[in-house]
Amino acid sequence: MKKNLVVIGNGMVTGRFLDELSKFPGHNYQITVISAESSGTYNRIMLSSVLAGDAQFPEIIQKSPEWFTENQVTLRQGEAVVHVNRASKEVVTSKGNHFSYDHLVFATGSRAATIPAANQDLNNIYPFRSVGDTQKILDHADSCASAIVVGGGFLGLEAAWGLAQRGIKVTVIHRSEYILNRQLDKTASQLLQKKLELAGLHFALGTEVEAFQGDNIVQSVKLNNGSQLNCDIAIIATGITHNAELGWQIGLGGTRAIQVDPLMQTCDPNISAIGECAEIDGQTFGLVEPLWQHAKILANKLCAPDIREVNGFLDKPIATKLKISGVQLFSVGKVNANDPSNEITLLDEKAGIYRKLIIEDQKIVGAVLYGDVRSGNWYVDLMCSKTELSNANTMLLFGQEYLAA
Amino acid sequence: MNLIPVVENQEIFTTDTTCPYCGVGCGVTVSQSDTHVKVSGDQEHPANAGRLCVKGSALHETIDLEGRLLQPIVDGKSSTWNSALSKVADHFRKTIEQHGPDSVAFYLSGQLLTEDYYIANKLMKGFIGSANIDTNSRLCMASAVVAHKRAFGADAVPGCYEDLEMADVLFFVGSNAAYAHPIVFQRIAKAKKQRDIKIVVLDPRRTATCDIADLHLPLKAGTDAFFYNGLLVYLADNNKLDGKFLQDHCDGFDEALKVAREQTPTVGVAASLCDVSEMDLLAAYSYFAENDRVVSVFSQGINQSSSGVDKGNALINCHLATGKIGREGATPFSITGQPNAMGGREVGGLANQLAAHMSFEPEDIEVVQSFWNATRMATKEGLKAVDLFDAVLEGKVKAIWIMGTNPVVSMPNANKIKAALEACDMVAVSDCMADTDTTRLADVVFPATTWGEKEGTVTNSERTISLQKSFAKSPGEAKHDWQIIADFAKKLGFVEEFDYQDGSQIFAEHAALSGFKSEYSHKRAFNISQYANINKSDYQRLKPTQWPITTSKNKGTKRLFEDGKFYTENGRAKFIPITARLPKVLPHPNQFVMNTGRIRDQWHTMTRTGKASRLLSHTSEPYVQIHPDDADRLGIQELDLVECTNQDNRYLGKAKISSDQRLGELFIPMHWNSVFASNSRAGALVYDVVDPLCGQPEFKHSPVNISKYISQEQGLLLTTQALEKLPTDYWSKITLDLGNAYYFSDKESQVGWSEWATDTFSEIDDWVVLNGGDGGFRTLGFVENKLRVALLVGKPQQEIAQHHWLASQLGKHIDLEQRFTLLAGAPGDSSKDPGAIVCSCFQIGVNQIKEEINNGVSTVDALGEKLKCGTNCGSCIPELSDLLVNSQ
Ligand SMILES: Cc1cc2nc3c(=O)[nH]c(=O)nc-3n(C[C@H](O)[C@H](O)[C@H](O)COP(=O)(O)OP(=O)(O)OC[C@H]3O[C@@H](n4cnc5c(N)ncnc54)[C@H](O)[C@@H]3O)c2cc1C
Ligand code: SF4
């Protein structure tokens, strides 16, 4: 008799989790995936490319419903889990279906955060998270002349870029003085801003949306600096809220997401959580790279308990990139050193190249690369391995090709 | 290359001329077309028979017009010949009127041609009425001149180059011929391959000349005369004297031996005075004693000394004692540094000579006066170089004209020379280059022609007179030195006496003077009266010939004294009793003895050789050579910057650690100057003590302190421009094929390099800037994407790249995307260049992907397996598919 393995959510981590499980062909699980969305498993990251017209929806589907049939995985789409009964080990869906589990996996991800602005329920104000959101934005885009994107982080910029590619005049509203302030320092940020401005984007920085205005449909936003901007459409991309409420309801711990141990197990040994809905040691996730570890650790643990990932989840520095064509950007670790003498910077304004390394105690602790991202991963490796550097630090900046000799 | 205009417009035009550098005086054949000038050794010339050394063969690289002075300059501004000459002439005239003829002076150069020298000498000694005319030959040859005169009665080199090849034993005494006289050295090296010639080098330093030596005696600096006194005693005690020769042709042997014996009674005493092993000394002595054919080549190592004349005579004494003179392969041989030091001596261009080997004796004065029709004849010796500049400093000499030399660099106590010229009311300078340490201090600068443009005779070390021919027109308003002086003489009112149409007339007059009334005295060795009536076309076809050249010896004279007759009153050679003396200023316990000299590829103060990048590739920065144990003790490592000081003067250079150097002694090259380095003029550390007999300074022995230079900052600047200086304590300039490289260091890091660069190169607004946080700073400046400036500054422990690769990028168009990598200072390992990044998660570049596709990978998944590309976020998968499709 096979054991029932039930997975809530069919996002990116689930896709990878299924791949990892399939590496154990003889495993003893009957798998059921319950998904609130209805598009199969798709590459959420690529929604930016879809918005920009660089990719089409079908191209980003990673696992279609047919895949599930072929691989004998039960897929319930368009059906959200609304309740879990730990005692009877079963879940209840929005359609009233019950599924019992031997092991339950939360992979509910996150959703776009809301902002403290008035009238967010007006029409034509969208988050940018799912195929559904993207479809709606695209449906309206044709009839729009101007757009507002709230949030000057990665997601906001990619959304703004995508809309601008469709000939819409886009203004990005960002709370900080400069865009991508978590990933870039001011110099890199300004180079990026200049480049995006040349491509037609507009920016309102150091300000926040106080209220959306319009009857029924959004027509303008009012900013806390007193100015007002007209728009036909608005996208909110200020951050994410982890989908942890369902877990919390049944007593799984956690402060921002569902708390798990390094082997992805919640306080209930029959329940695990992976992906953006999980929280390890107080840390939550917003990029895919660490999620691949989650998927692998849990699959190994369930199918081959003896060859568990050594020590479970390992926190590693992750580099971030921006998926805007023509923009090369790479950022990892610290963005600014406490002591400027720990920074090595290189600026070529005309070529639009900026590279910075932060070196503390003879070790790389951060890198910001703009315009030329060579050797970015090498820096990450040096950072992860905490390699002690010699005195030729300056040479590091030119990349790996320049250090061998 | 910026070519000087050619004389005639033929397809290929060849000219036989001579090399303007060292005293070997090689013949050079120049062939030129409209666009190219090539040089090669003159096959016919007796000095070199077709060969040229590296300096000679780079001659065509130094004749472009870069840095040339093309117009007269008065008070820093361009002027005309008329007003520049009038200004100097008025000043000279007034000064002479008010303060007498000895209040003015000329300071000349062994680089001038005989004709230039002759005119200057005639004007000063015959018409201005002073003998205040001296020359930089004072710095190299004066000791040998007096030694020759004392022993032979005339300043005459007895032998010829052929003797060097015919000898069985060759002594090099204070001569690094390998660097200073390369072609002579090569001739000897070649002869040694054919025949077992024994070579002995006497030099405190192991030099490149020792490479072919059988014995190197690293004798203590300044002890050469002890060596020769010891040798004289050894010869006497071992029955090695030539009794007949002594009897028939020499005077004063007994006294000389007696005095020598007092100092060096035994070989053991001589060895300990010279601080060499007794065995080695004995070996050297027996080489000299046991062989008939012995040549002693001597040069600056003994000349540049406070007892240089005595050293020369101590050496000559030994040749006389054994009759090793005036015969094939047997002679003392003084080898000159400069191409025409000999010519200068012949016309009398020295303060203690009159003309044509005549001195200030009443008879001689009368001969010359009547020959010249001189209106105001000098009647006594003038001031020799060191005293001359002292007199300038003291205000006794109020107007000075410096021709073709750079005394601010080359004189001893060179900072004093600088102060003297700064204080002088009228400093006129003739030079072919616009910017030298000396032109920087001039009130009036006259543009002179240089090698290739001027024409006239030179005399090399073996008395060969050759014609240095012109093959190019004078650029700009430049004039020949003799023309400038003649025009000046006319301004002073001597119109007829200085009315020459060309050099041949001057040469003929000089030749005539050499034979004029020569019958009255034996003393005049120099006689070329055969040429007294030479016409222009014969002059232009002058074949290299050794003087004396008279009707009886119209093919010239290979060897002197073959008949045992000398130029003394009684025709007999004179032994000079020598009490050897140590150098005047001796080092304190912690001081070192600084020795100075040439390096292989530079000439003098680099005004010409400094222009050829390949001549700076052998040795590119000023340096200090030091013994390993001394370096160790002082914590000095190879290429550390070190500072040498004495008397408030300093010299900075890179340490070169070598056991070629004696303990406690240093070697410093003489060439660097303020145009090429901030504080690297060896002359500044040389004490201005001179030989009392000849006035030659003691360049080879200056006590100095040395310490490691503790720098806070160091760096490299490359620029297509030439800068006058850098804002750092130490810098040195290296000429590149395009532009210049500067290495620099400072004790403090006080320069704001970023502002300095933008201020200095204000026309550049496209900069790439690297800030290392901890003081490291690098920047590149571009104009229209061509690299114009590269500046790399770092802490001393940070390595600054060698300049060669980066220098090769100057002036080149550089790809916008790649240009920041130039700041690395060296090319990257291109095999590791991944190309434009396609997969940004794993930073997989297009080069890597294409390589895999070429290796047969055909699907996106397979690429992912190989390279991981596309396996993280997957956003690059469309691009990967495109690459696969496009390359199939
Ligand atoms: C436009 C965009 C671009 C991005 N670009 C990048 C990038 O370049 N690099 C990067 O590393 N990351 C990027 N991200 C973030 C990345 O997509 C997320 O980190 C990743 O999708 C998280 O995966 P997940 O499986 O944990 O959650 P999700 O992918 O959010 O999947 C969770 C799924 O669970 C469903 N769900 C939630 N609750 C329930 C329930 N109760 N019952 C059933 N189903 C439920 C949700 O509807 C959703 O389908 C991007 C995100 C977006 C939106
Ligand atoms: S040896 Fe002297 S003269 Fe001959 S080429 Fe070299 S520098 Fe010129």
XYZ file of N, CA and C in Angstrom, chain A residues 12 16 43 45-46 49 54-55 59 62 288-289 292 321 323 328 330 340-351 353 355 369 372-378 391 394-395 397-398 400-402 404, chain B residues 766-774 776 778 782 784-785 797-798 816-830 832-834 836-837 840-843 871-878:
288
model
N 6.684 27.169 -8.179
C 7.996 26.777 -8.694
C 8.667 25.725 -7.832
N 9.962 21.719 -8.871
C 11.291 21.160 -8.632
C 11.212 19.942 -7.699
N 6.881 28.581 -15.045
C 8.039 29.350 -14.562
C 7.603 30.787 -14.281
N 8.996 33.150 -12.844
C 10.015 34.171 -13.133
C 9.839 34.766 -14.526
N 9.441 33.882 -15.434
C 9.355 34.289 -16.829
C 8.135 35.167 -17.113
N 9.186 38.239 -18.666
C 9.465 38.159 -20.103
C 8.163 38.159 -20.892
N 8.761 39.166 -24.627
C 9.905 38.350 -25.032
C 9.564 36.857 -25.001
N 8.501 36.507 -24.328
C 8.086 35.096 -24.283
C 6.561 35.045 -24.286
N 5.228 28.994 -23.629
C 6.654 28.693 -23.482
C 7.082 28.533 -22.040
N 6.070 24.532 -17.485
C 7.101 23.517 -17.272
C 6.495 22.115 -17.147
N 14.434 32.054 -6.103
C 14.281 30.614 -6.290
C 15.482 29.777 -5.845
N 16.644 30.348 -5.889
C 17.827 29.504 -5.706
C 17.795 28.673 -4.418
N 15.520 25.504 -4.398
C 15.942 24.227 -5.011
C 16.545 23.313 -3.932
N 19.860 39.335 -9.946
C 20.059 39.856 -11.301
C 18.767 40.526 -11.718
N 16.114 41.034 -14.840
C 15.820 40.459 -16.160
C 15.252 41.525 -17.089
N 22.929 44.518 -17.613
C 23.734 43.504 -16.926
C 23.915 43.976 -15.501
N 24.440 42.493 -11.301
C 24.706 41.340 -10.448
C 25.035 41.902 -9.082
N 34.425 52.994 4.155
C 34.624 53.113 2.695
C 35.982 52.576 2.227
N 36.961 52.538 3.113
C 38.262 52.048 2.651
C 38.233 50.544 2.399
N 37.121 49.915 2.724
C 37.002 48.489 2.396
C 36.373 48.250 1.025
N 36.128 49.329 0.327
C 35.489 49.182 -0.983
C 36.485 49.407 -2.111
N 36.411 48.565 -3.124
C 37.154 48.821 -4.363
C 36.106 49.107 -5.424
N 36.185 50.258 -6.056
C 35.169 50.581 -7.047
C 35.809 50.941 -8.372
N 35.078 50.677 -9.410
C 35.552 51.025 -10.737
C 34.375 51.628 -11.488
N 34.603 52.782 -12.081
C 33.507 53.446 -12.769
C 33.947 53.888 -14.154
N 33.220 53.433 -15.158
C 33.412 53.914 -16.521
C 32.067 54.469 -16.962
N 31.915 55.772 -16.801
C 30.593 56.362 -17.055
C 30.183 56.217 -18.499
N 31.153 56.444 -19.388
C 30.779 56.414 -20.799
C 30.332 55.012 -21.222
N 31.043 54.003 -20.763
C 30.674 52.641 -21.135
C 29.522 52.132 -20.281
N 29.726 51.192 -17.060
C 30.196 50.035 -16.295
C 30.593 50.484 -14.902
N 31.770 48.553 -11.137
C 32.015 47.302 -10.407
C 32.534 47.657 -9.038
N 27.861 44.617 -9.303
C 28.417 44.711 -10.653
C 27.338 45.272 -11.560
N 28.926 45.252 -16.526
C 29.822 44.140 -16.870
C 29.861 43.247 -15.639
N 29.286 42.062 -15.774
C 29.100 41.235 -14.588
C 30.050 40.055 -14.559
N 31.149 40.162 -15.317
C 32.066 39.026 -15.385
C 32.519 38.601 -13.986
N 32.708 37.329 -13.839
C 33.231 36.736 -12.605
C 32.333 36.902 -11.388
N 31.077 37.311 -11.609
C 30.157 37.461 -10.480
C 30.050 36.190 -9.652
N 29.877 35.079 -10.332
C 29.725 33.836 -9.577
C 31.001 33.420 -8.869
N 32.103 33.828 -9.447
C 33.384 33.533 -8.801
C 33.448 34.269 -7.460
N 47.136 40.335 -1.099
C 47.130 41.789 -1.186
C 46.681 42.323 -2.532
N 42.993 44.603 -5.626
C 42.523 45.421 -6.729
C 42.334 44.578 -7.986
N 43.230 43.632 -8.170
C 43.159 42.816 -9.372
C 41.883 41.972 -9.425
N 39.013 42.803 -9.054
C 37.932 43.535 -9.683
C 37.843 43.280 -11.181
N 38.966 42.916 -11.774
C 38.967 42.724 -13.221
C 38.463 41.341 -13.614
N 38.248 36.912 -12.998
C 39.072 35.725 -12.844
C 40.196 35.640 -13.868
N 39.894 36.120 -15.085
C 40.910 36.011 -16.144
C 42.173 36.776 -15.790
N 42.063 37.724 -14.860
C 43.185 38.611 -14.592
C 43.973 38.205 -13.360
N 44.972 34.855 -12.550
C 45.756 33.625 -12.618
C 47.257 33.899 -12.567
N 36.693 62.018 -20.740
C 36.196 60.642 -20.703
C 37.172 59.802 -19.876
N 36.822 59.558 -18.613
C 37.726 58.873 -17.695
C 37.125 57.571 -17.174
N 37.945 56.602 -16.994
C 37.561 55.391 -16.276
C 38.326 55.438 -14.954
N 37.622 55.260 -13.860
C 38.258 55.498 -12.560
C 38.116 54.304 -11.638
N 39.210 53.913 -11.039
C 39.178 52.851 -10.046
C 39.695 53.396 -8.721
N 38.887 53.221 -7.676
C 39.313 53.630 -6.343
C 39.485 52.403 -5.483
N 40.680 52.219 -5.001
C 40.941 51.017 -4.216
C 40.616 51.179 -2.745
N 40.021 52.300 -2.357
C 39.684 52.464 -0.947
C 40.920 52.727 -0.117
N 41.831 51.779 -0.089
C 43.020 51.901 0.759
C 44.121 52.710 0.086
N 44.756 52.955 -3.177
C 44.996 52.564 -4.562
C 44.080 53.377 -5.474
N 43.413 54.118 -9.792
C 43.819 53.917 -11.185
C 42.851 54.644 -12.089
N 40.470 58.861 -22.062
C 40.295 58.586 -23.492
C 39.877 59.845 -24.242
N 38.127 60.327 -27.940
C 37.538 59.594 -29.067
C 37.881 58.107 -28.998
N 37.731 57.568 -27.805
C 37.952 56.144 -27.555
C 39.389 55.688 -27.747
N 53.259 48.161 -1.198
C 53.172 46.702 -1.252
C 52.276 46.235 -2.395
N 51.518 47.175 -2.980
C 50.669 46.770 -4.091
C 51.496 46.755 -5.351
N 34.823 49.887 -26.084
C 34.160 50.452 -24.915
C 33.921 49.406 -23.824
N 33.511 48.235 -24.252
C 33.133 47.213 -23.260
C 34.350 46.671 -22.517
N 35.485 46.694 -23.186
C 36.655 46.035 -22.600
C 37.603 46.994 -21.912
N 37.383 48.275 -22.116
C 38.480 49.184 -21.779
C 38.808 49.227 -20.300
N 37.823 48.988 -19.441
C 38.177 49.076 -18.014
C 39.224 48.028 -17.648
N 39.251 46.937 -18.398
C 40.206 45.876 -18.040
C 41.654 46.307 -18.279
N 41.855 47.383 -19.055
C 43.223 47.896 -19.221
C 43.809 48.293 -17.881
N 42.936 48.674 -16.970
C 43.423 49.105 -15.657
C 44.101 47.971 -14.906
N 43.878 46.761 -15.346
C 44.580 45.636 -14.726
C 46.066 45.744 -15.051
N 46.386 46.463 -16.098
C 47.793 46.694 -16.429
C 48.396 45.599 -17.281
N 47.655 44.559 -17.501
C 48.162 43.436 -18.283
C 46.956 42.755 -18.922
N 47.182 42.056 -20.009
C 46.038 41.392 -20.631
C 45.549 40.232 -19.781
N 44.270 39.972 -19.826
C 43.743 38.824 -19.094
C 44.031 37.546 -19.852
N 43.763 36.446 -19.202
C 43.927 35.152 -19.851
C 42.690 34.927 -20.710
N 42.832 35.196 -22.017
C 41.622 35.228 -22.845
C 40.968 33.858 -22.937
N 40.112 32.248 -20.647
C 39.106 32.184 -19.586
C 37.970 33.163 -19.802
N 37.992 33.858 -20.938
C 36.944 34.839 -21.182
C 35.688 34.125 -21.660
N 34.634 34.175 -20.862
C 33.437 33.427 -21.224
C 32.627 34.093 -22.340
N 30.054 37.231 -23.860
C 28.858 37.884 -23.307
C 28.034 36.867 -22.525
N 27.587 37.298 -21.341
C 26.878 36.367 -20.463
C 25.478 36.081 -21.004
N 22.600 34.232 -16.761
C 23.154 35.089 -15.732
C 23.195 34.386 -14.382
N 22.399 33.358 -14.191
C 22.463 32.658 -12.907
C 23.818 31.983 -12.730
N 24.280 31.307 -13.759
C 25.565 30.609 -13.644
C 26.661 31.321 -14.414
N 26.347 32.506 -14.910
C 27.316 33.300 -15.670
C 27.982 32.493 -16.761
N 19.447 26.082 -15.967
C 18.884 25.142 -15.001
C 18.476 25.801 -13.695
N 18.698 27.099 -13.568
C 18.249 27.735 -12.342
C 16.927 28.419 -12.594
N 16.941 29.653 -13.059
C 15.676 30.357 -13.252
C 15.073 30.044 -14.606
N 15.883 29.585 -15.522
C 15.367 29.186 -16.820
C 15.118 30.330 -17.781
N 15.391 31.578 -17.357
C 15.051 32.685 -18.267
C 15.910 32.733 -19.510
N 17.031 32.070 -19.497
C 17.898 32.146 -20.673
C 17.562 31.069 -21.692
N 16.582 30.196 -21.367
C 16.309 29.066 -22.271
C 15.975 29.520 -23.696
N 15.142 30.582 -23.869
C 14.897 31.020 -25.250
C 16.195 31.389 -25.974
